[in-house]
PDB file of C-alpha atoms in Angstrom:
ATOM      1  CA  LEU Y   1      12.290  -0.972 -19.650  1.00  0.00           C
ATOM      2  CA  ASP Y   2      14.539  -2.022 -22.533  1.00  0.00           C
ATOM      3  CA  ASP Y   3      11.490  -2.497 -24.777  1.00  0.00           C
ATOM      4  CA  LEU Y   4      10.031   0.801 -23.569  1.00  0.00           C
ATOM      5  CA  GLU Y   5      13.247   2.608 -24.439  1.00  0.00           C
ATOM      6  CA  LYS Y   6      13.041   1.309 -28.022  1.00  0.00           C
ATOM      7  CA  PHE Y   7       9.459   2.555 -28.286  1.00  0.00           C
ATOM      8  CA  ILE Y   8      10.380   5.997 -26.917  1.00  0.00           C
ATOM      9  CA  VAL Y   9      13.298   6.323 -29.360  1.00  0.00           C
ATOM     10  CA  GLN Y  10      10.918   5.462 -32.212  1.00  0.00           C
ATOM     11  CA  VAL Y  11       8.410   8.103 -31.057  1.00  0.00           C
ATOM     12  CA  LEU Y  12      11.169  10.714 -30.770  1.00  0.00           C
ATOM     13  CA  TYR Y  13      12.365   9.867 -34.280  1.00  0.00           C
ATOM     14  CA  GLU Y  14       8.882  10.057 -35.779  1.00  0.00           C
ATOM     15  CA  ARG Y  15       8.114  13.362 -34.029  1.00  0.00           C
ATOM     16  CA  ARG Y  16      11.582  14.752 -34.816  1.00  0.00           C
ATOM     17  CA  GLY Y  17      12.172  15.374 -31.138  1.00  0.00           C
ATOM     18  CA  ALA Y  18       9.004  17.483 -30.702  1.00  0.00           C
ATOM     19  CA  VAL Y  19       7.801  15.471 -27.719  1.00  0.00           C
ATOM     20  CA  LYS Y  20       8.756  15.152 -24.077  1.00  0.00           C
ATOM     21  CA  VAL Y  21       8.454  11.774 -22.392  1.00  0.00           C
ATOM     22  CA  SER Y  22       8.006  10.982 -18.696  1.00  0.00           C
ATOM     23  CA  VAL Y  23       8.192   7.468 -17.297  1.00  0.00           C
ATOM     24  CA  LEU Y  24       7.223   6.288 -13.829  1.00  0.00           C
ATOM     25  CA  SER Y  25       6.242   3.127 -11.993  1.00  0.00           C
ATOM     26  CA  ASP Y  26       3.267   2.644  -9.681  1.00  0.00           C
ATOM     27  CA  HIS Y  27       5.087   0.570  -7.043  1.00  0.00           C
ATOM     28  CA  GLY Y  28       8.451  -0.947  -6.185  1.00  0.00           C
ATOM     29  CA  HIS Y  29       9.679  -4.517  -6.650  1.00  0.00           C
ATOM     30  CA  ASN Y  30      11.353  -6.842  -4.180  1.00  0.00           C
ATOM     31  CA  LEU Y  31      12.403  -9.127  -7.083  1.00  0.00           C
ATOM     32  CA  VAL Y  32      12.323 -12.361  -5.100  1.00  0.00           C
ATOM     33  CA  ASP Y  33      10.569 -15.629  -5.928  1.00  0.00           C
ATOM     34  CA  THR Y  34       7.066 -15.273  -4.536  1.00  0.00           C
ATOM     35  CA  THR Y  35       4.842 -17.980  -3.024  1.00  0.00           C
ATOM     36  CA  TRP Y  36       1.055 -17.635  -2.951  1.00  0.00           C
ATOM     37  CA  ILE Y  37      -0.725 -17.992   0.400  1.00  0.00           C
ATOM     38  CA  ASP Y  38      -4.412 -18.772   0.959  1.00  0.00           C
ATOM     39  CA  VAL Y  39      -5.634 -16.105   3.380  1.00  0.00           C
ATOM     40  CA  GLU Y  40      -9.306 -16.868   2.699  1.00  0.00           C
ATOM     41  CA  GLN Y  41      -8.807 -20.437   3.902  1.00  0.00           C
ATOM     42  CA  THR Y  42      -7.033 -19.115   6.986  1.00  0.00           C
ATOM     43  CA  LEU Y  43     -10.068 -16.992   7.844  1.00  0.00           C
ATOM     44  CA  ALA Y  44     -12.452 -19.882   7.109  1.00  0.00           C
ATOM     45  CA  ASP Y  45     -10.428 -22.158   9.389  1.00  0.00           C
ATOM     46  CA  ALA Y  46     -10.782 -19.520  12.124  1.00  0.00           C
ATOM     47  CA  GLY Y  47     -14.577 -19.687  11.852  1.00  0.00           C
ATOM     48  CA  PHE Y  48     -15.337 -16.767   9.544  1.00  0.00           C
ATOM     49  CA  ARG Y  49     -17.616 -17.059   6.509  1.00  0.00           C
ATOM     50  CA  VAL Y  50     -15.813 -15.846   3.376  1.00  0.00           C
ATOM     51  CA  THR Y  51     -18.423 -14.226   1.127  1.00  0.00           C
ATOM     52  CA  ASP Y  52     -18.921 -11.436  -1.410  1.00  0.00           C
ATOM     53  CA  LYS Y  53     -21.174  -9.319   0.808  1.00  0.00           C
ATOM     54  CA  LEU Y  54     -21.429  -8.737   4.565  1.00  0.00           C
ATOM     55  CA  ARG Y  55     -24.845  -9.993   5.632  1.00  0.00           C
ATOM     56  CA  ARG Y  56     -24.396 -11.151   9.218  1.00  0.00           C
ATOM     57  CA  PRO Y  57     -21.768 -11.251  11.992  1.00  0.00           C
ATOM     58  CA  GLY Y  58     -18.850 -13.468  11.083  1.00  0.00           C
ATOM     59  CA  ASP Y  59     -18.958 -12.652   7.361  1.00  0.00           C
ATOM     60  CA  VAL Y  60     -15.745 -11.420   5.727  1.00  0.00           C
ATOM     61  CA  PHE Y  61     -14.969 -10.237   2.221  1.00  0.00           C
ATOM     62  CA  VAL Y  62     -11.301 -10.335   1.205  1.00  0.00           C
ATOM     63  CA  GLU Y  63     -10.585  -7.624  -1.352  1.00  0.00           C
ATOM     64  CA  MET Y  64      -7.980  -8.905  -3.799  1.00  0.00           C
ATOM     65  CA  ASP Y  65      -7.320  -8.506  -7.504  1.00  0.00           C
ATOM     66  CA  GLY Y  66      -4.505 -10.350  -9.221  1.00  0.00           C
ATOM     67  CA  LEU Y  67      -1.522 -11.147  -6.993  1.00  0.00           C
ATOM     68  CA  LEU Y  68      -0.813  -8.757  -4.150  1.00  0.00           C
ATOM     69  CA  THR Y  69       1.528  -8.104  -1.261  1.00  0.00           C
ATOM     70  CA  TRP Y  70      -1.213  -5.945   0.248  1.00  0.00           C
ATOM     71  CA  PHE Y  71      -4.884  -6.793   0.680  1.00  0.00           C
ATOM     72  CA  GLY Y  72      -7.922  -5.530   2.568  1.00  0.00           C
ATOM     73  CA  VAL Y  73     -10.600  -7.362   4.525  1.00  0.00           C
ATOM     74  CA  HIS Y  74     -14.151  -6.052   4.951  1.00  0.00           C
ATOM     75  CA  THR Y  75     -15.562  -7.200   8.281  1.00  0.00           C
ATOM     76  CA  GLU Y  76     -17.597  -6.153  11.306  1.00  0.00           C
ATOM     77  CA  GLN Y  77     -14.942  -7.717  13.565  1.00  0.00           C
ATOM     78  CA  PRO Y  78     -11.595  -6.147  12.589  1.00  0.00           C
ATOM     79  CA  GLU Y  79      -9.679  -7.062  15.734  1.00  0.00           C
ATOM     80  CA  ALA Y  80     -10.836 -10.691  15.596  1.00  0.00           C
ATOM     81  CA  VAL Y  81      -9.888 -10.897  11.908  1.00  0.00           C
ATOM     82  CA  ALA Y  82      -6.451  -9.449  12.714  1.00  0.00           C
ATOM     83  CA  ASP Y  83      -6.028 -12.019  15.512  1.00  0.00           C
ATOM     84  CA  ALA Y  84      -6.914 -14.871  13.151  1.00  0.00           C
ATOM     85  CA  LEU Y  85      -4.629 -13.715  10.351  1.00  0.00           C
ATOM     86  CA  LEU Y  86      -1.631 -13.195  12.626  1.00  0.00           C
ATOM     87  CA  ALA Y  87      -2.202 -16.515  14.366  1.00  0.00           C
ATOM     88  CA  GLY Y  88      -2.574 -18.450  11.120  1.00  0.00           C
ATOM     89  CA  ARG Y  89      -0.183 -16.762   8.727  1.00  0.00           C
ATOM     90  CA  PRO Y  90       3.477 -16.184   9.697  1.00  0.00           C
ATOM     91  CA  GLU Y  91       3.993 -14.747   6.181  1.00  0.00           C
ATOM     92  CA  LEU Y  92       2.204 -11.499   7.101  1.00  0.00           C
ATOM     93  CA  GLU Y  93       4.278  -8.419   7.906  1.00  0.00           C
ATOM     94  CA  THR Y  94       1.716  -5.949   9.310  1.00  0.00           C
ATOM     95  CA  VAL Y  95      -2.018  -5.962  10.004  1.00  0.00           C
ATOM     96  CA  SER Y  96      -3.807  -2.648  10.638  1.00  0.00           C
ATOM     97  CA  TYR Y  97      -7.283  -1.525  11.682  1.00  0.00           C
ATOM     98  CA  VAL Y  98      -9.016   1.428  13.371  1.00  0.00           C
ATOM     99  CA  VAL Y  99      -9.924   1.589  17.052  1.00  0.00           C
ATOM    100  CA  GLY Y 100     -11.808   4.767  17.951  1.00  0.00           C
ATOM    101  CA  ARG Y 101      -9.900   7.535  16.163  1.00  0.00           C
ATOM    102  CA  ASP Y 102      -6.555   5.717  16.196  1.00  0.00           C
ATOM    103  CA  VAL Y 103      -4.975   3.273  13.753  1.00  0.00           C
ATOM    104  CA  VAL Y 104      -3.584   0.120  15.337  1.00  0.00           C
ATOM    105  CA  VAL Y 105      -0.723  -1.528  13.427  1.00  0.00           C
ATOM    106  CA  ARG Y 106       0.341  -5.014  14.516  1.00  0.00           C
ATOM    107  CA  ASN Y 107       2.865  -7.700  13.678  1.00  0.00           C
ATOM    108  CA  HIS Y 108       3.628 -11.066  15.271  1.00  0.00           C
ATOM    109  CA  GLU Y 109       5.511  -9.390  18.135  1.00  0.00           C
ATOM    110  CA  GLY Y 110       2.846  -6.896  19.243  1.00  0.00           C
ATOM    111  CA  ALA Y 111       1.085  -3.636  18.443  1.00  0.00           C
ATOM    112  CA  ALA Y 112       1.662   0.083  17.983  1.00  0.00           C
ATOM    113  CA  VAL Y 113      -0.740   3.012  17.524  1.00  0.00           C
ATOM    114  CA  VAL Y 114      -0.905   5.961  15.119  1.00  0.00           C
ATOM    115  CA  SER Y 115      -2.915   8.943  16.363  1.00  0.00           C
ATOM    116  CA  MET Y 116      -3.614  12.534  15.235  1.00  0.00           C
ATOM    117  CA  ASP Y 117      -3.915  15.553  17.534  1.00  0.00           C
ATOM    118  CA  ASP Y 118      -5.941  18.750  17.150  1.00  0.00           C
ATOM    119  CA  GLN Y 119      -3.051  20.372  15.212  1.00  0.00           C
ATOM    120  CA  ARG Y 120      -3.256  17.478  12.705  1.00  0.00           C
ATOM    121  CA  ARG Y 121       0.132  16.170  13.814  1.00  0.00           C
ATOM    122  CA  LEU Y 122       0.640  12.410  13.676  1.00  0.00           C
ATOM    123  CA  THR Y 123       2.212  10.413  16.503  1.00  0.00           C
ATOM    124  CA  TYR Y 124       3.510   6.856  16.299  1.00  0.00           C
ATOM    125  CA  ARG Y 125       3.428   5.162  19.693  1.00  0.00           C
ATOM    126  CA  PRO Y 126       4.734   1.623  20.303  1.00  0.00           C
ATOM    127  CA  ASP Y 127       2.410  -0.219  22.665  1.00  0.00           C
ATOM    128  CA  THR Y 128       3.584  -3.818  23.067  1.00  0.00           C
ATOM    129  CA  ALA Y 129       6.084  -3.665  20.172  1.00  0.00           C
ATOM    130  CA  ASP Y 130       7.901  -1.178  17.947  1.00  0.00           C
ATOM    131  CA  VAL Y 131       6.137  -2.584  14.878  1.00  0.00           C
ATOM    132  CA  LEU Y 132       7.589  -0.097  12.381  1.00  0.00           C
ATOM    133  CA  GLY Y 133      11.064  -0.070  13.925  1.00  0.00           C
ATOM    134  CA  TYR Y 134      11.161   3.709  14.364  1.00  0.00           C
ATOM    135  CA  GLY Y 135      12.931   3.563  17.731  1.00  0.00           C
ATOM    136  CA  ASP Y 136      13.204   6.345  20.282  1.00  0.00           C
ATOM    137  CA  GLU Y 137      14.127   8.903  17.614  1.00  0.00           C
ATOM    138  CA  LEU Y 138      10.729   8.827  15.917  1.00  0.00           C
ATOM    139  CA  SER Y 139       8.393   7.267  18.471  1.00  0.00           C
ATOM    140  CA  ASN Y 140       6.056   9.266  20.745  1.00  0.00           C
ATOM    141  CA  GLN Y 141       6.756  12.507  18.873  1.00  0.00           C
ATOM    142  CA  PRO Y 142       3.898  14.513  17.329  1.00  0.00           C
ATOM    143  CA  MET Y 143       5.054  15.570  13.842  1.00  0.00           C
ATOM    144  CA  SER Y 144       3.504  17.157  10.775  1.00  0.00           C
ATOM    145  CA  ARG Y 145       3.053  15.156   7.579  1.00  0.00           C
ATOM    146  CA  ASP Y 146       6.026  16.946   6.017  1.00  0.00           C
ATOM    147  CA  GLU Y 147       8.227  16.057   8.985  1.00  0.00           C
ATOM    148  CA  TRP Y 148       7.194  12.410   8.839  1.00  0.00           C
ATOM    149  CA  PHE Y 149       7.873  12.225   5.123  1.00  0.00           C
ATOM    150  CA  ALA Y 150      11.272  13.929   5.339  1.00  0.00           C
ATOM    151  CA  ARG Y 151      12.468  11.852   8.277  1.00  0.00           C
ATOM    152  CA  THR Y 152      11.270   8.434   7.086  1.00  0.00           C
ATOM    153  CA  ALA Y 153      11.569   8.572   3.270  1.00  0.00           C
ATOM    154  CA  ASP Y 154      14.622   6.278   3.433  1.00  0.00           C
ATOM    155  CA  HIS Y 155      13.346   4.168   6.324  1.00  0.00           C
ATOM    156  CA  GLU Y 156      12.305   0.511   6.054  1.00  0.00           C
ATOM    157  CA  PHE Y 157       8.682   1.713   6.370  1.00  0.00           C
ATOM    158  CA  PRO Y 158       8.610   5.098   4.591  1.00  0.00           C
ATOM    159  CA  ASP Y 159       5.949   7.616   5.660  1.00  0.00           C
ATOM    160  CA  ALA Y 160       3.962   4.780   7.217  1.00  0.00           C
ATOM    161  CA  PRO Y 161       1.996   6.800   9.830  1.00  0.00           C
ATOM    162  CA  ALA Y 162       0.525   9.125   7.188  1.00  0.00           C
ATOM    163  CA  ARG Y 163      -0.069   6.300   4.698  1.00  0.00           C
ATOM    164  CA  LEU Y 164      -1.867   4.156   7.258  1.00  0.00           C
ATOM    165  CA  TRP Y 165      -3.916   7.082   8.550  1.00  0.00           C
ATOM    166  CA  ASP Y 166      -4.962   8.160   5.061  1.00  0.00           C
ATOM    167  CA  GLY Y 167      -5.608   4.608   3.908  1.00  0.00           C
ATOM    168  CA  PHE Y 168      -8.429   4.283   6.396  1.00  0.00           C
ATOM    169  CA  ARG Y 169      -9.801   7.772   5.818  1.00  0.00           C
ATOM    170  CA  ARG Y 170      -9.125   9.405   2.469  1.00  0.00           C
ATOM    171  CA  GLY Y 171      -6.768   7.331   0.349  1.00  0.00           C
ATOM    172  CA  THR Y 172      -9.060   4.408  -0.443  1.00  0.00           C
ATOM    173  CA  LEU Y 173     -12.307   4.377  -2.428  1.00  0.00           C
ATOM    174  CA  ASN Y 174     -13.904   1.348  -0.740  1.00  0.00           C
ATOM    175  CA  VAL Y 175     -12.257   1.335   2.664  1.00  0.00           C
ATOM    176  CA  PRO Y 176     -11.680  -2.125   4.185  1.00  0.00           C
ATOM    177  CA  GLN Y 177     -11.729  -2.467   7.949  1.00  0.00           C
ATOM    178  CA  VAL Y 178      -8.444  -4.416   7.999  1.00  0.00           C
ATOM    179  CA  MET Y 179      -5.362  -3.719   5.855  1.00  0.00           C
ATOM    180  CA  VAL Y 180      -2.603  -6.311   5.549  1.00  0.00           C
ATOM    181  CA  SER Y 181       0.959  -6.224   4.197  1.00  0.00           C
ATOM    182  CA  VAL Y 182       2.661  -9.505   3.281  1.00  0.00           C
ATOM    183  CA  ARG Y 183       6.344 -10.301   3.833  1.00  0.00           C
ATOM    184  CA  ASP Y 184       8.696 -10.287   0.849  1.00  0.00           C
ATOM    185  CA  GLY Y 185       8.652 -13.672  -0.834  1.00  0.00           C
ATOM    186  CA  TYR Y 186       4.899 -14.207  -0.422  1.00  0.00           C
ATOM    187  CA  CYS Y 187       1.705 -12.883  -1.973  1.00  0.00           C
ATOM    188  CA  ALA Y 188      -2.053 -13.254  -1.653  1.00  0.00           C
ATOM    189  CA  GLY Y 189      -4.652 -12.810  -4.352  1.00  0.00           C
ATOM    190  CA  ILE Y 190      -6.344 -14.826  -7.057  1.00  0.00           C
ATOM    191  CA  GLU Y 191      -4.842 -18.316  -7.001  1.00  0.00           C
ATOM    192  CA  TRP Y 192      -5.096 -19.112 -10.719  1.00  0.00           C
ATOM    193  CA  PHE Y 193      -2.969 -16.085 -11.648  1.00  0.00           C
ATOM    194  CA  GLN Y 194       0.097 -18.058 -10.557  1.00  0.00           C
ATOM    195  CA  TRP Y 195      -0.752 -20.827 -13.017  1.00  0.00           C
ATOM    196  CA  PHE Y 196       0.405 -18.790 -15.997  1.00  0.00           C
ATOM    197  CA  VAL Y 197       2.931 -16.390 -14.420  1.00  0.00           C
ATOM    198  CA  THR Y 198       5.839 -16.967 -12.067  1.00  0.00           C
ATOM    199  CA  PRO Y 199       5.547 -14.059  -9.634  1.00  0.00           C
ATOM    200  CA  ARG Y 200       8.675 -12.229  -8.557  1.00  0.00           C
ATOM    201  CA  SER Y 201       7.121  -9.486  -6.411  1.00  0.00           C
ATOM    202  CA  THR Y 202       3.835  -7.763  -7.112  1.00  0.00           C
ATOM    203  CA  HIS Y 203       1.582  -4.854  -6.131  1.00  0.00           C
ATOM    204  CA  GLY Y 204       1.493  -3.420  -2.644  1.00  0.00           C
ATOM    205  CA  GLY Y 205       3.441  -3.735   0.583  1.00  0.00           C
ATOM    206  CA  LEU Y 206       4.197  -1.125   3.240  1.00  0.00           C
ATOM    207  CA  ASN Y 207       7.964  -1.554   3.286  1.00  0.00           C
ATOM    208  CA  GLN Y 208      10.582   0.452   1.396  1.00  0.00           C
ATOM    209  CA  VAL Y 209      11.360  -1.960  -1.429  1.00  0.00           C
ATOM    210  CA  ASN Y 210       7.685  -2.286  -2.347  1.00  0.00           C
ATOM    211  CA  SER Y 211       6.902   1.408  -1.851  1.00  0.00           C
ATOM    212  CA  ALA Y 212       9.748   3.231  -3.602  1.00  0.00           C
ATOM    213  CA  ALA Y 213       8.952   3.772  -7.281  1.00  0.00           C
ATOM    214  CA  PHE Y 214      10.895   5.704  -9.922  1.00  0.00           C
ATOM    215  CA  VAL Y 215      10.101   8.727 -12.072  1.00  0.00           C
ATOM    216  CA  MET Y 216      12.147  10.032 -15.024  1.00  0.00           C
ATOM    217  CA  SER Y 217      11.224  12.934 -17.272  1.00  0.00           C
ATOM    218  CA  MET Y 218      12.580  14.790 -20.297  1.00  0.00           C
ATOM    219  CA  ARG Y 219      10.919  17.955 -18.966  1.00  0.00           C
ATOM    220  CA  GLY Y 220      13.895  18.541 -16.694  1.00  0.00           C
ATOM    221  CA  PRO Y 221      15.348  17.614 -13.304  1.00  0.00           C
ATOM    222  CA  ILE Y 222      12.945  16.395 -10.638  1.00  0.00           C
ATOM    223  CA  ASP Y 223      13.805  17.004  -7.006  1.00  0.00           C
ATOM    224  CA  GLY Y 224      12.907  14.051  -4.829  1.00  0.00           C
ATOM    225  CA  PRO Y 225      11.832  12.152  -2.974  1.00  0.00           C
ATOM    226  CA  LEU Y 226       8.176  12.800  -3.776  1.00  0.00           C
ATOM    227  CA  ARG Y 227       4.858  11.559  -2.520  1.00  0.00           C
ATOM    228  CA  SER Y 228       2.814   9.950  -5.278  1.00  0.00           C
ATOM    229  CA  ALA Y 229       0.340  12.850  -5.186  1.00  0.00           C
ATOM    230  CA  GLU Y 230       3.187  15.274  -5.968  1.00  0.00           C
ATOM    231  CA  VAL Y 231       4.509  13.514  -9.068  1.00  0.00           C
ATOM    232  CA  MET Y 232       2.311  15.086 -11.760  1.00  0.00           C
ATOM    233  CA  ASN Y 233       2.972  18.615 -10.531  1.00  0.00           C
ATOM    234  CA  ALA Y 234       6.718  17.879 -10.514  1.00  0.00           C
ATOM    235  CA  ILE Y 235       6.557  16.695 -14.118  1.00  0.00           C
ATOM    236  CA  GLN Y 236       4.225  19.448 -15.311  1.00  0.00           C
ATOM    237  CA  PRO Y 237       3.600  22.243 -12.768  1.00  0.00           C
ATOM    238  CA  GLY Y 238      -0.001  23.377 -12.701  1.00  0.00           C
ATOM    239  CA  PHE Y 239      -1.258  20.298 -14.551  1.00  0.00           C
ATOM    240  CA  ILE Y 240      -4.991  19.672 -14.089  1.00  0.00           C
ATOM    241  CA  PRO Y 241      -6.226  16.306 -15.385  1.00  0.00           C
ATOM    242  CA  PRO Y 242      -9.196  16.536 -17.764  1.00  0.00           C
ATOM    243  CA  ILE Y 243     -12.545  15.200 -16.652  1.00  0.00           C
ATOM    244  CA  VAL Y 244     -13.169  12.178 -18.849  1.00  0.00           C
ATOM    245  CA  SER Y 245     -16.139  10.706 -17.058  1.00  0.00           C
ATOM    246  CA  GLY Y 246     -19.235  11.995 -15.343  1.00  0.00           C
ATOM    247  CA  ASP Y 247     -20.617  10.792 -12.100  1.00  0.00           C
ATOM    248  CA  ARG Y 248     -18.533   8.129 -10.392  1.00  0.00           C
ATOM    249  CA  ARG Y 249     -20.632   5.646  -8.458  1.00  0.00           C
TER     250      ARG Y 249
END
């Protein structure tokens, strides 16, 4: 950020102030020393075949790029994959997958369920554990997306019911069948990345410290908190991004 500030000051000087700058981050940072874990080996040890394409039962593809505190697993056996990951990796924070229309979110203590009713209200229901720590105040209550966001923006797991629901339905291009968040202090991903960097947090994570990003703009005050989809309109109301590419395959 110090280097970025120098660059922005230079741009302002060269343009004689005729420019407005906005700066934002794409994720938060826990800023702790981070240890890599081998989740592919964990799945292999549990009897799955780690591959690049699902060809037969028992195949899994772990979707990772760089170093991550979130990763997805493509599989025809999501519950069995979740069982294996939770049994073999104490470093995992949550593991989620879809059962019927509901999203099941699990940790090492048990499971909870996120469901949507006909009025498109989301309900978080602890089953064998209060995985997200919402307590009686927020559990078993159908609420709109706006209510969930307003009431959990400062929670340890902000807006988690909507984020989990959308992640499996409309927020992901290539939807994995299992989504995993890793505890602070650990990461998954491509092993050799850690050979030339010393990770201190990285992309992903469902908890507050990994989710809360910042936005600053010279266009004027920004009222927050905001969902990521609301940021551009807050910076420049009515902004429509240009189409820079044709068909996206």
